[in-house]
Amino acid sequence: MRLSRYFLPVLKETPSEAQIASHRLMLRAGMVKQASAGIYSWLPLGFKVLRKLENIVHEEQMRAGHIPMLMPTIQSADLWRESGRYDDYGEEMLRIRDRHDRDMLYGPTNEELITDIFRAHVGSYKDLPLTLYHIQWKFRDEIRPRFGVMRGREFYMKDGYNFDLTKEDALHAYNRHLVSYLRTYERMGLQAIPMRADGGPIGGDYTHEFLVLAETGESEVFYDSEITDLRFGEREIDYDSVEQCQAVLEEFTSRYARTDETHDEAIFNEVPEARRRSARGIEVGQIFYFGTKYSEPLGATVQGPDGKPVPVHMGSHGIGVSRLVGAIIEASHDENGIIWPEGVTPFHAGIVNLKQGDAEADAACEALYASLTALGLEPLYDDRDERAGGKFATMDLIGLPWRITVGPRGLKNGVVELTSRKTGESEEMPPEKAIEKIAEIYAPHHRSVAVEPMQQRSFHTWL
Ligand code: ATP
Ligand code: MG
């Protein structure tokens, strides 16, 4: 993309309504624009990041054997009356009446709808196990929408639902989700710690929230500092293996890590004092096993091996896709702007032309642009007729991990400059060498940042 043809409405002033860094930077970098309280338009740069996160979520869900689909945003109140949650959900549910006076609502979550689909189409235990998921907009009429996309009213969420014959099978699905979530967040360059949590209106005894530690987080958390040393990393996992998934769950949940709702001072005090931490965290996901809580009232049964109908065991599993955009920025920025982890960056590298209109500089930039594009990478070329300082400030603000700076002086010596956004370090090298380095950084064998073939295509084509 050439910046002269793009739509990147960066703001010079710091917006006064934004209290935290991610909100400020998303507004300043032209990623979102508030449409009304807690509701945002995603401008091109923000939309690109949102799609990258969505891609990672899809890939990791499908890798775990979960099946993508799409349910609507608007739901009928009837199903929620059947489950008993129409009244329970309270003020957070946006209730709508259609022209025929039917009660409708904008879905805050989808347990009822998915259970209705299941009961209509699945009849036998032989069709299990089954995990279906979708990524769809949700609406919760939050009393205090704030922090930009972190606590919106309309937000984008992956929610998945497992259906199993027995509690044991459903707990394997729970563990499988935990593993796939660990991989998902690590690919986004984040450490999200599973912490024992409270069921809330969704209910259930088995539940973990995934928290990204950040001072601006809304959750209070308590943990054993040893847990921050754990990484899922490059290990291979067989998602069908009950033992392997269970072992990962044990590894990642055996140390003390709880949100304030489940915090237990007596147990916490058994952790050696030097390792006891209390901090703030951003909830970026949650997994639940809730047994037959919805399948019983909604009649989601299958014929068991003995021919008798049994209610299925269920769980639901959510990732806050739009909140993650903010969470990643909270975890990765400095005073000059965002620092995108390579796995989610909207463009792989920026090209800054120090002297637009200079024949040699223009030609060198075009050549770099063509080479990066040929590699399947997306460069953002600042080809505007602007002074260098302004170009650098924009690149720093929007946070691309790598910048190639091209100017007539360097070109005389056959070099361009490659700069890391994270460390600020620059190195002069011939243009081919800069391309080689960037290609290496995004090469497929670096699984955590790889531009996998699937990611290069539009997300519609690979589902
Ligand atoms: P919170 O406690 O932050 O209100 P929740 O526990 O009610 O969230 P879940 O039902 O667990 O939310 O939804 C799954 C995920 O969706 C959450 O982990 C979070 O990342 C995201 N999410 C929930 N509410 C919002 C919101 N208002 N704005 C943006 N993302 C949200
Ligand atoms: Mg939650």
PDB file of C-alpha atoms and ligand atoms in Angstrom, residues 140 142 149-153 155 157 202 209 283-286 288 318-320 322-323, ligand 1:
ATOM      1  CA  ARG A 140     -23.917  -5.736  25.846  1.00  0.00           C
ATOM      2  CA  GLU A 142     -22.447  -1.925  29.480  1.00  0.00           C
ATOM      3  CA  VAL A 149     -12.636  -1.027  22.215  1.00  0.00           C
ATOM      4  CA  MET A 150     -11.585  -2.640  25.483  1.00  0.00           C
ATOM      5  CA  ARG A 151     -14.997  -2.189  27.044  1.00  0.00           C
ATOM      6  CA  GLY A 152     -17.300  -1.436  24.193  1.00  0.00           C
ATOM      7  CA  ARG A 153     -21.012  -2.024  23.965  1.00  0.00           C
ATOM      8  CA  PHE A 155     -17.704  -5.887  20.369  1.00  0.00           C
ATOM      9  CA  MET A 157     -16.064 -12.088  19.950  1.00  0.00           C
ATOM     10  CA  ILE A 202     -23.073 -18.117  32.042  1.00  0.00           C
ATOM     11  CA  GLU A 209     -10.220 -16.552  32.420  1.00  0.00           C
ATOM     12  CA  GLU A 283      -9.522 -10.414  30.469  1.00  0.00           C
ATOM     13  CA  VAL A 284      -9.047 -11.517  26.869  1.00  0.00           C
ATOM     14  CA  GLY A 285     -10.887 -14.824  27.002  1.00  0.00           C
ATOM     15  CA  GLN A 286     -12.763 -17.287  29.153  1.00  0.00           C
ATOM     16  CA  PHE A 288     -16.452 -22.757  30.746  1.00  0.00           C
ATOM     17  CA  GLY A 318     -14.943 -16.973  24.294  1.00  0.00           C
ATOM     18  CA  ILE A 319     -12.151 -14.799  22.975  1.00  0.00           C
ATOM     19  CA  GLY A 320     -12.542 -11.020  22.959  1.00  0.00           C
ATOM     20  CA  SER A 322     -11.850  -6.612  19.372  1.00  0.00           C
ATOM     21  CA  ARG A 323     -10.689  -6.158  22.985  1.00  0.00           C
TER      22      ARG A 323
HETATM   23  P1  ATP B   1     -16.001  -8.669  31.505  1.00  0.00           P
HETATM   24  O1  ATP B   1     -15.865  -9.351  32.839  1.00  0.00           O
HETATM   25  O2  ATP B   1     -14.762  -7.962  31.065  1.00  0.00           O
HETATM   26  O3  ATP B   1     -17.248  -7.816  31.414  1.00  0.00           O
HETATM   27  P2  ATP B   1     -17.223 -11.062  30.588  1.00  0.00           P
HETATM   28  O4  ATP B   1     -16.621 -12.020  31.541  1.00  0.00           O
HETATM   29  O5  ATP B   1     -18.584 -10.564  30.847  1.00  0.00           O
HETATM   30  O6  ATP B   1     -16.229  -9.812  30.422  1.00  0.00           O
HETATM   31  P3  ATP B   1     -17.379 -13.156  28.575  1.00  0.00           P
HETATM   32  O7  ATP B   1     -18.807 -13.457  28.561  1.00  0.00           O
HETATM   33  O8  ATP B   1     -16.449 -14.066  29.277  1.00  0.00           O
HETATM   34  O9  ATP B   1     -17.142 -11.635  29.097  1.00  0.00           O
HETATM   35  O10 ATP B   1     -16.931 -12.881  27.052  1.00  0.00           O
HETATM   36  C1  ATP B   1     -15.761 -13.424  26.431  1.00  0.00           C
HETATM   37  C2  ATP B   1     -14.745 -12.354  26.131  1.00  0.00           C
HETATM   38  O11 ATP B   1     -15.319 -11.272  25.408  1.00  0.00           O
HETATM   39  C3  ATP B   1     -14.165 -11.709  27.376  1.00  0.00           C
HETATM   40  O12 ATP B   1     -13.137 -12.505  27.900  1.00  0.00           O
HETATM   41  C4  ATP B   1     -13.665 -10.385  26.844  1.00  0.00           C
HETATM   42  O13 ATP B   1     -12.374 -10.555  26.298  1.00  0.00           O
HETATM   43  C5  ATP B   1     -14.636 -10.072  25.732  1.00  0.00           C
HETATM   44  N1  ATP B   1     -15.577  -9.030  26.187  1.00  0.00           N
HETATM   45  C6  ATP B   1     -16.574  -9.152  27.083  1.00  0.00           C
HETATM   46  N2  ATP B   1     -17.227  -7.990  27.267  1.00  0.00           N
HETATM   47  C7  ATP B   1     -16.635  -7.103  26.438  1.00  0.00           C
HETATM   48  C8  ATP B   1     -16.863  -5.721  26.141  1.00  0.00           C
HETATM   49  N3  ATP B   1     -17.840  -5.035  26.743  1.00  0.00           N
HETATM   50  N4  ATP B   1     -16.066  -5.112  25.236  1.00  0.00           N
HETATM   51  C9  ATP B   1     -15.080  -5.800  24.605  1.00  0.00           C
HETATM   52  N5  ATP B   1     -14.824  -7.105  24.839  1.00  0.00           N
HETATM   53  C10 ATP B   1     -15.580  -7.749  25.737  1.00  0.00           C
END
